Tab-separated table of C-alpha atoms in Angstrom:
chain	number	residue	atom	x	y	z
V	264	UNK	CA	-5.548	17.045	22.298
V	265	UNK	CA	-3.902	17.975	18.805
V	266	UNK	CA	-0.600	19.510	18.972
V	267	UNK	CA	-2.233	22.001	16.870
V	268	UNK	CA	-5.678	22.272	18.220
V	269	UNK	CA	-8.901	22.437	15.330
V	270	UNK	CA	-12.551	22.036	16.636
V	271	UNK	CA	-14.451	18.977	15.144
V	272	UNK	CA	-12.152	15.928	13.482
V	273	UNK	CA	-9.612	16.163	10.968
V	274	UNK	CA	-10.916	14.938	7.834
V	275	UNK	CA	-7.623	12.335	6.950
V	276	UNK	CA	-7.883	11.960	3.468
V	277	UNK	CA	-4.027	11.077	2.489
V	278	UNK	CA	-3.198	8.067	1.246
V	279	UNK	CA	-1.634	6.436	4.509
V	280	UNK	CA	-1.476	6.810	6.954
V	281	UNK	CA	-4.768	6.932	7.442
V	282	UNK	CA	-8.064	7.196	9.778
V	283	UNK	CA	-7.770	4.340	12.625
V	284	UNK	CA	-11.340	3.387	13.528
V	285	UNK	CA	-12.808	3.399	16.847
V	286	UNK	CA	-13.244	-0.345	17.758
V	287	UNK	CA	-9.519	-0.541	16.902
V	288	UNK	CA	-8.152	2.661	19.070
V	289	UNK	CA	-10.404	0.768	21.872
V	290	UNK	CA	-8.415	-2.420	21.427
V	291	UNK	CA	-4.921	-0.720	21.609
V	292	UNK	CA	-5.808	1.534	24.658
V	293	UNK	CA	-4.340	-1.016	26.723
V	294	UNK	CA	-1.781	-1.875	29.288
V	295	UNK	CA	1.898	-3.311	28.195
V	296	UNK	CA	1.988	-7.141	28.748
V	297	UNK	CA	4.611	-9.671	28.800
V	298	UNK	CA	5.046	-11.040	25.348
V	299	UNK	CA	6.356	-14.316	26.578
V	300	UNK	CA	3.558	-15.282	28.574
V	301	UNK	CA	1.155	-18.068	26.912
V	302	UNK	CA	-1.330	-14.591	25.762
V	303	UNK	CA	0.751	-13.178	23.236
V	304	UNK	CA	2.167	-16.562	21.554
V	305	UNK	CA	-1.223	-17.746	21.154
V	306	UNK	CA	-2.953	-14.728	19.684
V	307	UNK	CA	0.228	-14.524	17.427
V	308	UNK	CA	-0.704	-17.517	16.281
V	309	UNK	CA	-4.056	-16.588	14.709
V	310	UNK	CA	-2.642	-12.848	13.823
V	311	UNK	CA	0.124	-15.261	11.237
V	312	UNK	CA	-3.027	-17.574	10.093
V	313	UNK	CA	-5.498	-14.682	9.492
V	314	UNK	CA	-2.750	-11.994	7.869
V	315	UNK	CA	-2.521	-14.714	4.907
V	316	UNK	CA	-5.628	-14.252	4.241
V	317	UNK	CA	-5.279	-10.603	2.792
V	318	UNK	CA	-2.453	-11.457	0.954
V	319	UNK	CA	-5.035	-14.510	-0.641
V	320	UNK	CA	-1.987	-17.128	0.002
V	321	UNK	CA	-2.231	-20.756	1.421
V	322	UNK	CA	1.303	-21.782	1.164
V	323	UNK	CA	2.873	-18.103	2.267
V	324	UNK	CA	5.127	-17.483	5.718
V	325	UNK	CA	3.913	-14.475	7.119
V	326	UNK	CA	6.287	-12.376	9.174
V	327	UNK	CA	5.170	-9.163	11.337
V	328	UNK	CA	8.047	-6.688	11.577
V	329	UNK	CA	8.065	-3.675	14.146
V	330	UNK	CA	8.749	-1.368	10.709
V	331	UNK	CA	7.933	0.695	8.048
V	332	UNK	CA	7.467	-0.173	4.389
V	333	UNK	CA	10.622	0.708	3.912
V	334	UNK	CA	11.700	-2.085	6.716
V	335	UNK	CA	9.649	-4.660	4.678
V	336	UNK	CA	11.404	-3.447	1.676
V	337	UNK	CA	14.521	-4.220	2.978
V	338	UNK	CA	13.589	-7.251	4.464
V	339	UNK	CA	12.157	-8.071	1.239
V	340	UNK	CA	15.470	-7.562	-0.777
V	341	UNK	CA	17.981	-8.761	1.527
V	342	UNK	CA	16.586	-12.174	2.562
V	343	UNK	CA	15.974	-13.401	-0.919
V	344	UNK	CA	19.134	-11.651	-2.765
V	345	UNK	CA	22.654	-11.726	-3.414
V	346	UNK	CA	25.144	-8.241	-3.663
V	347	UNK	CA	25.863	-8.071	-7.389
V	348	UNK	CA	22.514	-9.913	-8.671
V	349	UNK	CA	20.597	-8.370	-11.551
V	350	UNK	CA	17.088	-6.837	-10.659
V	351	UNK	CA	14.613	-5.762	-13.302
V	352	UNK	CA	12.674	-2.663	-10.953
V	353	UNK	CA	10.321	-0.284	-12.551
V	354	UNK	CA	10.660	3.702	-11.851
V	355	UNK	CA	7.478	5.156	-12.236
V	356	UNK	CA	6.729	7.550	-9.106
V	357	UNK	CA	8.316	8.405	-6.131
V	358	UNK	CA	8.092	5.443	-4.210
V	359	UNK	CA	9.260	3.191	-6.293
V	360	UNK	CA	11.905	5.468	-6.942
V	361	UNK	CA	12.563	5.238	-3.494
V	362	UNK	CA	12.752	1.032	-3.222
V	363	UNK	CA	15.065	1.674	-6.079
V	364	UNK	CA	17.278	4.072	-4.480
V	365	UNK	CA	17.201	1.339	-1.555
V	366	UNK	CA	18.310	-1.456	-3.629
V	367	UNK	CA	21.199	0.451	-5.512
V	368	UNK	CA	22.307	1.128	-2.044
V	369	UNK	CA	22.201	-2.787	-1.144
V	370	UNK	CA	24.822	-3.075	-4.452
V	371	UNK	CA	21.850	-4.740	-6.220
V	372	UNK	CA	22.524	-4.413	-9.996
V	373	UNK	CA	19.395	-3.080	-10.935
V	374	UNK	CA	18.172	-2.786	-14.405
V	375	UNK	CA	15.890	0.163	-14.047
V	376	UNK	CA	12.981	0.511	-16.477
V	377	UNK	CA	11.911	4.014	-16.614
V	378	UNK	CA	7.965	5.411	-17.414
V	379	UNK	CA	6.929	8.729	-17.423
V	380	UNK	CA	5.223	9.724	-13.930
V	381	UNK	CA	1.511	8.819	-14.398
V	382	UNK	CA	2.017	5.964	-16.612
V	383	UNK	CA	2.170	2.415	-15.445
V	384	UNK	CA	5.466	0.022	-15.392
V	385	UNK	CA	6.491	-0.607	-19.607
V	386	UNK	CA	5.622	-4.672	-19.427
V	387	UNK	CA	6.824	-4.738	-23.115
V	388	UNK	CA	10.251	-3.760	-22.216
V	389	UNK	CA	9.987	-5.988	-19.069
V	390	UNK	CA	9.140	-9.261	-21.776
V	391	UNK	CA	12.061	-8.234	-23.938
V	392	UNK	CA	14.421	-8.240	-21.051
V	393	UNK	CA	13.039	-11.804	-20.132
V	394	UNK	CA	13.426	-13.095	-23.619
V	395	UNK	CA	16.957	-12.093	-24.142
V	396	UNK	CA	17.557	-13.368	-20.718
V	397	UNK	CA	17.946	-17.079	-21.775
V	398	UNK	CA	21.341	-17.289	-19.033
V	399	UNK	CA	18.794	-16.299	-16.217
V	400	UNK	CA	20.963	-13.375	-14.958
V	401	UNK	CA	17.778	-11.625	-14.158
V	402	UNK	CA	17.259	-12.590	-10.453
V	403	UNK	CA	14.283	-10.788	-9.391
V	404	UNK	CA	11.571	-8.418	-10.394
V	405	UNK	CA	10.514	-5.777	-8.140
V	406	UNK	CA	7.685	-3.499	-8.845
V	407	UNK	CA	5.331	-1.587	-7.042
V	408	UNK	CA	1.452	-2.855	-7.409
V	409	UNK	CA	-0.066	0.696	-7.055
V	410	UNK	CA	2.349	3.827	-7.314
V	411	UNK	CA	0.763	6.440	-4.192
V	412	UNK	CA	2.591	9.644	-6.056
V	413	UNK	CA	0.637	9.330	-9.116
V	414	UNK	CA	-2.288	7.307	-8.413
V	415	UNK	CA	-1.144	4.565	-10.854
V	416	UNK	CA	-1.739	0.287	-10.123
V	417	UNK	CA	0.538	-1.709	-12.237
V	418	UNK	CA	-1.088	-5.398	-13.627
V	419	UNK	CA	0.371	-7.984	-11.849
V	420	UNK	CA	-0.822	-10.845	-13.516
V	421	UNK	CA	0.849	-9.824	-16.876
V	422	UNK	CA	4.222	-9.663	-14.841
V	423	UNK	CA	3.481	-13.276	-13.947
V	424	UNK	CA	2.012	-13.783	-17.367
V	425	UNK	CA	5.439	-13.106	-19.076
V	426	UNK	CA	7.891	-15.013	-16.629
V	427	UNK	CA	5.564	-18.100	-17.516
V	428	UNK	CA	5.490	-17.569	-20.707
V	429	UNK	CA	9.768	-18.004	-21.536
V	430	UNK	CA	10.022	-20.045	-18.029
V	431	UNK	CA	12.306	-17.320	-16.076
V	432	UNK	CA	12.618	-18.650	-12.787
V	433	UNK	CA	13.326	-14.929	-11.516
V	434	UNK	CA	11.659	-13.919	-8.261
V	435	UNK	CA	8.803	-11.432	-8.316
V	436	UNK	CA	8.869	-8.891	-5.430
V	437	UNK	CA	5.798	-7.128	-4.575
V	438	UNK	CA	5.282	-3.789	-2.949
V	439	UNK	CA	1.825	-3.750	-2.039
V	440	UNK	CA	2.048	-1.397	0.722
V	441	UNK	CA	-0.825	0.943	-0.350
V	442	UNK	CA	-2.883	-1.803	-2.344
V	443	UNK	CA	-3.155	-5.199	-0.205
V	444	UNK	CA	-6.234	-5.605	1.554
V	445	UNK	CA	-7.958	-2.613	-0.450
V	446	UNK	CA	-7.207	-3.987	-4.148
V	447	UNK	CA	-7.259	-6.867	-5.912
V	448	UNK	CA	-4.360	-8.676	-5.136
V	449	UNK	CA	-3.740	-12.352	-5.554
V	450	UNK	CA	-0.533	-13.964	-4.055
V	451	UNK	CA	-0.352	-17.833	-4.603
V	452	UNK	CA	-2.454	-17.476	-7.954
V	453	UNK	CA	-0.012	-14.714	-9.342
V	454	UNK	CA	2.693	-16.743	-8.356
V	455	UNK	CA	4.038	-13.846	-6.071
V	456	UNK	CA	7.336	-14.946	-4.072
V	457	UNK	CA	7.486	-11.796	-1.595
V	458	UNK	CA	4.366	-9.114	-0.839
V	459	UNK	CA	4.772	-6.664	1.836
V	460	UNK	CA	2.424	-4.051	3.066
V	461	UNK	CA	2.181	-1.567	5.967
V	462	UNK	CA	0.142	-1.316	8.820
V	463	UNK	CA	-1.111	2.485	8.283
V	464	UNK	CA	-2.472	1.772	5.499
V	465	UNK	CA	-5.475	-0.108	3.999
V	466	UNK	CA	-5.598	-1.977	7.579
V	467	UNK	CA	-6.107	1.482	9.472
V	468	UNK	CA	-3.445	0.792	12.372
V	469	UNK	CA	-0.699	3.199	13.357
V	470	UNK	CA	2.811	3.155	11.712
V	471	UNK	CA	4.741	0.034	12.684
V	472	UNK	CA	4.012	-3.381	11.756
V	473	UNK	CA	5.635	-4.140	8.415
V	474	UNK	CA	3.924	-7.182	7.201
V	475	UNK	CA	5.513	-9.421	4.795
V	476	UNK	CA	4.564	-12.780	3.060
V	477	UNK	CA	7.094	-15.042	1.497
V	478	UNK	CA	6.436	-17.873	-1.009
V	479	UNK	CA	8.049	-21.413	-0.351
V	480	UNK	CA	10.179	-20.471	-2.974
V	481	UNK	CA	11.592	-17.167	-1.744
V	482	UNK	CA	11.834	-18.995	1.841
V	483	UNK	CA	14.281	-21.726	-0.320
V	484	UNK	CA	16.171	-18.233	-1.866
V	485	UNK	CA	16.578	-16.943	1.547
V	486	UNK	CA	19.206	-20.101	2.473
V	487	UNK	CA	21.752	-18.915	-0.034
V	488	UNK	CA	21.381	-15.471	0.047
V	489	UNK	CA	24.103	-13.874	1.174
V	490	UNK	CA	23.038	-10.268	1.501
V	491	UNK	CA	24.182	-9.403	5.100
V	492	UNK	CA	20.608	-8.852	7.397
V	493	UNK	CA	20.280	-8.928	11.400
V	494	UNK	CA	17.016	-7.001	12.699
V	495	UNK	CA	15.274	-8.339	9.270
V	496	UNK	CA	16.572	-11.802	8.834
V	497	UNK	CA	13.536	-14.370	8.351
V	498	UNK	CA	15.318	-17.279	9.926
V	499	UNK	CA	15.231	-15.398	13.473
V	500	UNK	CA	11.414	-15.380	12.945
V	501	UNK	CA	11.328	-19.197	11.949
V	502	UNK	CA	13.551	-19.898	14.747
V	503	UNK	CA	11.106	-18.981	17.174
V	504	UNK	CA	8.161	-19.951	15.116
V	505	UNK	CA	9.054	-23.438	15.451
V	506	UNK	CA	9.473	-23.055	19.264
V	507	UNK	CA	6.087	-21.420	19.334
V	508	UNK	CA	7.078	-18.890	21.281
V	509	UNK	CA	7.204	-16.239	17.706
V	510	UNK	CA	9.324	-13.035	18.051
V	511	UNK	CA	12.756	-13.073	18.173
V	512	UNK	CA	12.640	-9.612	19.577
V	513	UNK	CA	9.608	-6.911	21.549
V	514	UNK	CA	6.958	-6.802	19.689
V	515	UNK	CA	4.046	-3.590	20.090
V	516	UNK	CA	1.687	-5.643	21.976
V	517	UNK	CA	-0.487	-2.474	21.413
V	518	UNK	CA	-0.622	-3.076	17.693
V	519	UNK	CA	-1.096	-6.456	17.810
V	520	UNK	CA	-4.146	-6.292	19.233
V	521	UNK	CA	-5.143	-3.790	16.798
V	522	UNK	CA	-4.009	-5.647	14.486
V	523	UNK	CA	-6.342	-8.723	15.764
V	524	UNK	CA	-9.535	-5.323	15.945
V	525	UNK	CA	-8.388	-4.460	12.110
V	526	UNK	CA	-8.557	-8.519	10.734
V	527	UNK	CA	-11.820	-9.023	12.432
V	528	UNK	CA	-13.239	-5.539	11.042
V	529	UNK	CA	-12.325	-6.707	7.277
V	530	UNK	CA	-13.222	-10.068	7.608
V	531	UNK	CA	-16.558	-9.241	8.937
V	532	UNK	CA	-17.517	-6.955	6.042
V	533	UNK	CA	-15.578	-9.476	3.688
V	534	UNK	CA	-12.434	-9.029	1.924
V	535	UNK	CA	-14.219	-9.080	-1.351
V	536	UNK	CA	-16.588	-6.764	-0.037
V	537	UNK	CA	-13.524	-3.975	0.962
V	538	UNK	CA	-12.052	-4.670	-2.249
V	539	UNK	CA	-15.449	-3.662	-4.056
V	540	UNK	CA	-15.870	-0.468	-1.266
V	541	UNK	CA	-12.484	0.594	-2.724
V	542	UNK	CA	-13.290	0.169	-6.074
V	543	UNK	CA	-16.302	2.152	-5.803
V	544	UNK	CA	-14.763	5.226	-3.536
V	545	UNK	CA	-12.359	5.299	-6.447
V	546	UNK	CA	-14.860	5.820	-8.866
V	547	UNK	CA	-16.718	8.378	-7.440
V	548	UNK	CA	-13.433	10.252	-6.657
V	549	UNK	CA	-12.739	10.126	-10.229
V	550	UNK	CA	-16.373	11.388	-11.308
V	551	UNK	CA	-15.730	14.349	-9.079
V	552	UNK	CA	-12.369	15.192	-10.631
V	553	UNK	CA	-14.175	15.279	-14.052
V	554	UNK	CA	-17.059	17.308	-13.164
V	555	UNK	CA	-14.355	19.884	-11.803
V	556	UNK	CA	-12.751	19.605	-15.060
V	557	UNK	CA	-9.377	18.742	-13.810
V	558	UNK	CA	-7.680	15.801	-14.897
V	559	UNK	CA	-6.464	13.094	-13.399
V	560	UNK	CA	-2.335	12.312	-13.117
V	561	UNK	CA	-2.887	8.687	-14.226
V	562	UNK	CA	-2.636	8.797	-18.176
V	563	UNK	CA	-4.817	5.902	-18.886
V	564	UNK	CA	-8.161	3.701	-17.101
V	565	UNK	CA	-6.067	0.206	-17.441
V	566	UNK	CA	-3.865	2.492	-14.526
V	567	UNK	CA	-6.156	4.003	-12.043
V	568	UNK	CA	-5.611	3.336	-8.604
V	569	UNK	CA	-8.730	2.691	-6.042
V	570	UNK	CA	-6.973	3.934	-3.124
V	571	UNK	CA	-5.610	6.886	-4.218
V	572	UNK	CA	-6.531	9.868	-7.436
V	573	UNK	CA	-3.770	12.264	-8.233
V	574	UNK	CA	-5.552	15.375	-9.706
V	575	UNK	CA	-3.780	17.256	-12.171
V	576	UNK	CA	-3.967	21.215	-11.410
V	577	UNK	CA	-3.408	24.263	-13.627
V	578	UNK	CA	-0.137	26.331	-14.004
V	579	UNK	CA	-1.317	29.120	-12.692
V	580	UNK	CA	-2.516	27.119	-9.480
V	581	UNK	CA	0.635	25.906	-7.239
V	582	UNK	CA	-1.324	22.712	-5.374
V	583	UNK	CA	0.716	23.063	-2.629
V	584	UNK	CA	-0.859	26.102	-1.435
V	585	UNK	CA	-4.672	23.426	-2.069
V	586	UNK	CA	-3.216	21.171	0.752
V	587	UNK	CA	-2.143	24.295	3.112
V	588	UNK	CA	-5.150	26.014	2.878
V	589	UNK	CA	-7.075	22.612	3.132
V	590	UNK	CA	-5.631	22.190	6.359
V	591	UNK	CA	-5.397	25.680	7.424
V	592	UNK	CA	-9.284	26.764	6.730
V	593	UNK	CA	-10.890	23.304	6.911
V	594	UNK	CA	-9.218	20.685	9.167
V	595	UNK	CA	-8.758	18.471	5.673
V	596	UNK	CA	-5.505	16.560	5.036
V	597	UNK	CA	-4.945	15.604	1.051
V	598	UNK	CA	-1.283	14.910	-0.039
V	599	UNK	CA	1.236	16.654	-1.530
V	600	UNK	CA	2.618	16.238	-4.700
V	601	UNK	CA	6.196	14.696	-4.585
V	602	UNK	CA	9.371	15.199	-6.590
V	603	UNK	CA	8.834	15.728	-10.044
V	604	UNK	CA	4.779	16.554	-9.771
V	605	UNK	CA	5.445	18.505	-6.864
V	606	UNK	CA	3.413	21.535	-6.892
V	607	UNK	CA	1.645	20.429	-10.393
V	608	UNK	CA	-0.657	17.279	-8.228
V	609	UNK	CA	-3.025	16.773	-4.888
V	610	UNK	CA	-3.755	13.825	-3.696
V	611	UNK	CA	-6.929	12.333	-2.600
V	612	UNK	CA	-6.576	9.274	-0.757
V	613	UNK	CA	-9.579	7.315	-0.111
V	614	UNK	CA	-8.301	3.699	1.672
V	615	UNK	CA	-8.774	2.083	4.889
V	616	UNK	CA	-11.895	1.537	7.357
V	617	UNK	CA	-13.707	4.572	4.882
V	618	UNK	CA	-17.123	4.702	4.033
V	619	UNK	CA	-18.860	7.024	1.215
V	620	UNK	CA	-19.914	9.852	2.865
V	621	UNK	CA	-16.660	10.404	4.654
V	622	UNK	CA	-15.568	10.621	0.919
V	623	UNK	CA	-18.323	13.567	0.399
V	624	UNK	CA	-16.889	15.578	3.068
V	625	UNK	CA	-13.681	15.361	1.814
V	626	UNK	CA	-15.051	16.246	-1.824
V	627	UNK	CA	-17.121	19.275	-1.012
V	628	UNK	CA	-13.730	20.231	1.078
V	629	UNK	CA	-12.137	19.899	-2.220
V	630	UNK	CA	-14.282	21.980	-3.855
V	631	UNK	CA	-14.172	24.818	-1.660
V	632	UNK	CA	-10.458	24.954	-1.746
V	633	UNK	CA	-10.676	25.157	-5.052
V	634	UNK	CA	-12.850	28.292	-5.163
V	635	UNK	CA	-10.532	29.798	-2.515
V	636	UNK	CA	-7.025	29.765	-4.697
V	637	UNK	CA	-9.096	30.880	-7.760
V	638	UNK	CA	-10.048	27.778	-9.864
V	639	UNK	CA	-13.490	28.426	-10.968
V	640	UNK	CA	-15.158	25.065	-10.269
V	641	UNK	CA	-18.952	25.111	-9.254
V	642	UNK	CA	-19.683	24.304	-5.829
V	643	UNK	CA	-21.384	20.796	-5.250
V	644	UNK	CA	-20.458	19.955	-9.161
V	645	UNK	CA	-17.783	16.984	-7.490
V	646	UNK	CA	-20.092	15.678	-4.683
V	647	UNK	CA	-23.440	15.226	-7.261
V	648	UNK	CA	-21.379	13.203	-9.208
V	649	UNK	CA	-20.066	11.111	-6.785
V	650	UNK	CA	-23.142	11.158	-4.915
V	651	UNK	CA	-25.195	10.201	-7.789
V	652	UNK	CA	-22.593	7.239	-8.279
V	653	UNK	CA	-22.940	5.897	-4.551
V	654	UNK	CA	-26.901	6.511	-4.883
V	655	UNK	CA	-27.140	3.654	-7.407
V	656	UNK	CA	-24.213	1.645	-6.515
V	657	UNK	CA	-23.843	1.841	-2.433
V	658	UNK	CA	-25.085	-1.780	-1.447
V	659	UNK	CA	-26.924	-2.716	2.177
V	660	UNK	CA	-24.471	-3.158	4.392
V	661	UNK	CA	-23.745	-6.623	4.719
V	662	UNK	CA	-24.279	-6.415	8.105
V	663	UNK	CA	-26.924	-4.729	8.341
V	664	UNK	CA	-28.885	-6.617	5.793
């Protein structure tokens, strides 16, 4: 039973963690098991082949953490970096202000390239840093690929675009936590050297797998570093990779075999086809926050994020009290806004094993806040417009078909 008991489901709508579906709580609702018997190595096996697929990488190393984000972060940062090397990392929301805060903290020297919250990471100040940068001092660039505070996906591509361009051999670090396996995101062909992501997120598990991916090229990075790492260090991982046996330490046998329920749910729909789901939940989401009239944080379209909208509120509105009386009156969960948009922002998430008229619900929830801390929107105004969206766009289930 909830520790705080309301009748029906909670309607989950932040952005992570987020709603676990049922075939996956089934395949976790399971006894403990020895993870050195021939079981777990084996299914680990197929857990480190399939988990490259979401990150769209052929000559990756996956490595499953018992972590957070922030674990992968670290794990990230510390395996392919030196104390003292230059980082280029782009502050444009709280959680990249976050990874930022973590690598000062490492004695990274980072080189922090500052946007206004809502806008995406400044790529021309990024490509004048590279071209002055003709001693390669610049050792790595981290960014985040879609910003949850503000609703805001950066263009990796360009990143990669640029370093080609004046031949920087600095490393490009990925957080994808909140975008991998629900947007676009293309490892090997964006010449990505470390991705990460988090299990509570677009791959619907609980909190505790930090998943991260590292290019042949970070893996060669990760012999000189000399950052000091013990719970996080790669080469305990490949240790016991090559003996087949895989974890240097427990693992949640739990999660892995939700983790084995979660692959097998996206790769039956399709990636492409969870990727397209996203983008069109997105859309709709952003039709509703129109027809309300409120705005969205992200500043421009080349930005939006498909797993998360921001919305914008008015002054006289404090959108704290939207998300307390969501949950209060409704049983709906939206998120907060954080740090500098806190009170000024809700958040929407719409990621994960989510279909479109679990997005209604949350929408006419929405909408009913609204009216109950005084914004005059017009009830149903969101929902037609998204539902008018889906109508023509919504494909057959594939399926179904």
């Amino acid at each position: 039973m909830d520790y705080v008991y309301g009748p029906g489901r909670n309607h989950l709508f932040v952005p992570g963690p987020v709603n676990i579906p049922e075939p996956v709580l089934r395949a976790m609702n399971r006894n403990n098991e020895d993870y050195r018997s021939p079981a777990v190595p084996a299914m680990t096996k197929t857990l480190l082949e399939d988990v490259k697929k979401i990150f769209k990488t052929t000559s990756g190393t996956p490595f499953m953490i018992p972590t957070t984000g922030t674990g992968a972060w670290e794990s990230a940062l510390t395996n392919t970096l030196s104390p003292g090397d230059r980082i280029v990392s782009f502050l444009i929301g709280q959680f990249s202000l976050l990874w930022i805060d973590q690598q000062q903290r490492l004695k990274f020297n980072v080189d922090v390239v500052e946007s206004e919250w809502g806008q995406g990471a400044n790529l021309d100040v990024l490509e004048s840093k590279i071209a002055e940068d003709t001693a390669h001092t610049i050792k790595a660039i981290c960014i985040v690929h879609n910003e949850t505070a503000t609703g805001v996906t950066n263009n990796l591509a360009k990143v990669r675009k640029i370093l080609d361009n004046y031949m920087h051999p600095a490393l490009f670090l990925v957080d994808g936590v909140s975008s991998i396996c629900a947007l676009d995101f293309r490892m090997d062909e964006w010449g990505v050297d470390v991705a990460l992501t988090g299990s509570q997120k677009a791959l619907s598990l609980p909190t505790g797998i930090g998943i991260v991916c590292a290019s042949p090229k970070a893996l060669e990075a990760s012999k000189t570093a000399k950052s000091v790492r013990v719970f996080f260090d790669w080469n305990d991982y490949l240790k016991f990779y090559k003996l087949g046996t895989y974890w240097p330490y427990t693992p949640s046998i739990q999660l892995l075999y939700g983790l084995r329920t979660a692959l097998d749910l996206v790769f039956e729909e399709g990636l492409d086809n969870v990727i397209a789901r996203h983008s069109r939940l997105g859309k709709a989401t952003r039709l509703a926050v129109e027809a309300w009239g409120l705005k969205n944080c992200t500043q421009s379209e080349e930005w939006v994020s498909d797993t998360v909208t921001a919305v914008l509120v008015p002054p006289y509105i404090d959108s704290t009290e939207i998300v307390k009386r969501a949950w209060k009156r409704y049983n709906l969960s939206l998120g907060l806004g954080l740090n500098k948009i806190a009170g000024k922002v809700f958040r929407i998430g719409h990621l994960g094993n989510l279909n479109e008229l679990q997005l209604l619900g949350c929408l006419a929830g929405v909408e009913m806040v609204l009216k109950d801390v005084g914004y005059p929107v017009k009830l149903g105004s969101g929902v037609a417009a998204a539902s008018a969206y889906f109508q023509n766009n919504t494909p057959l289930i594939p399926s179904r078909i």
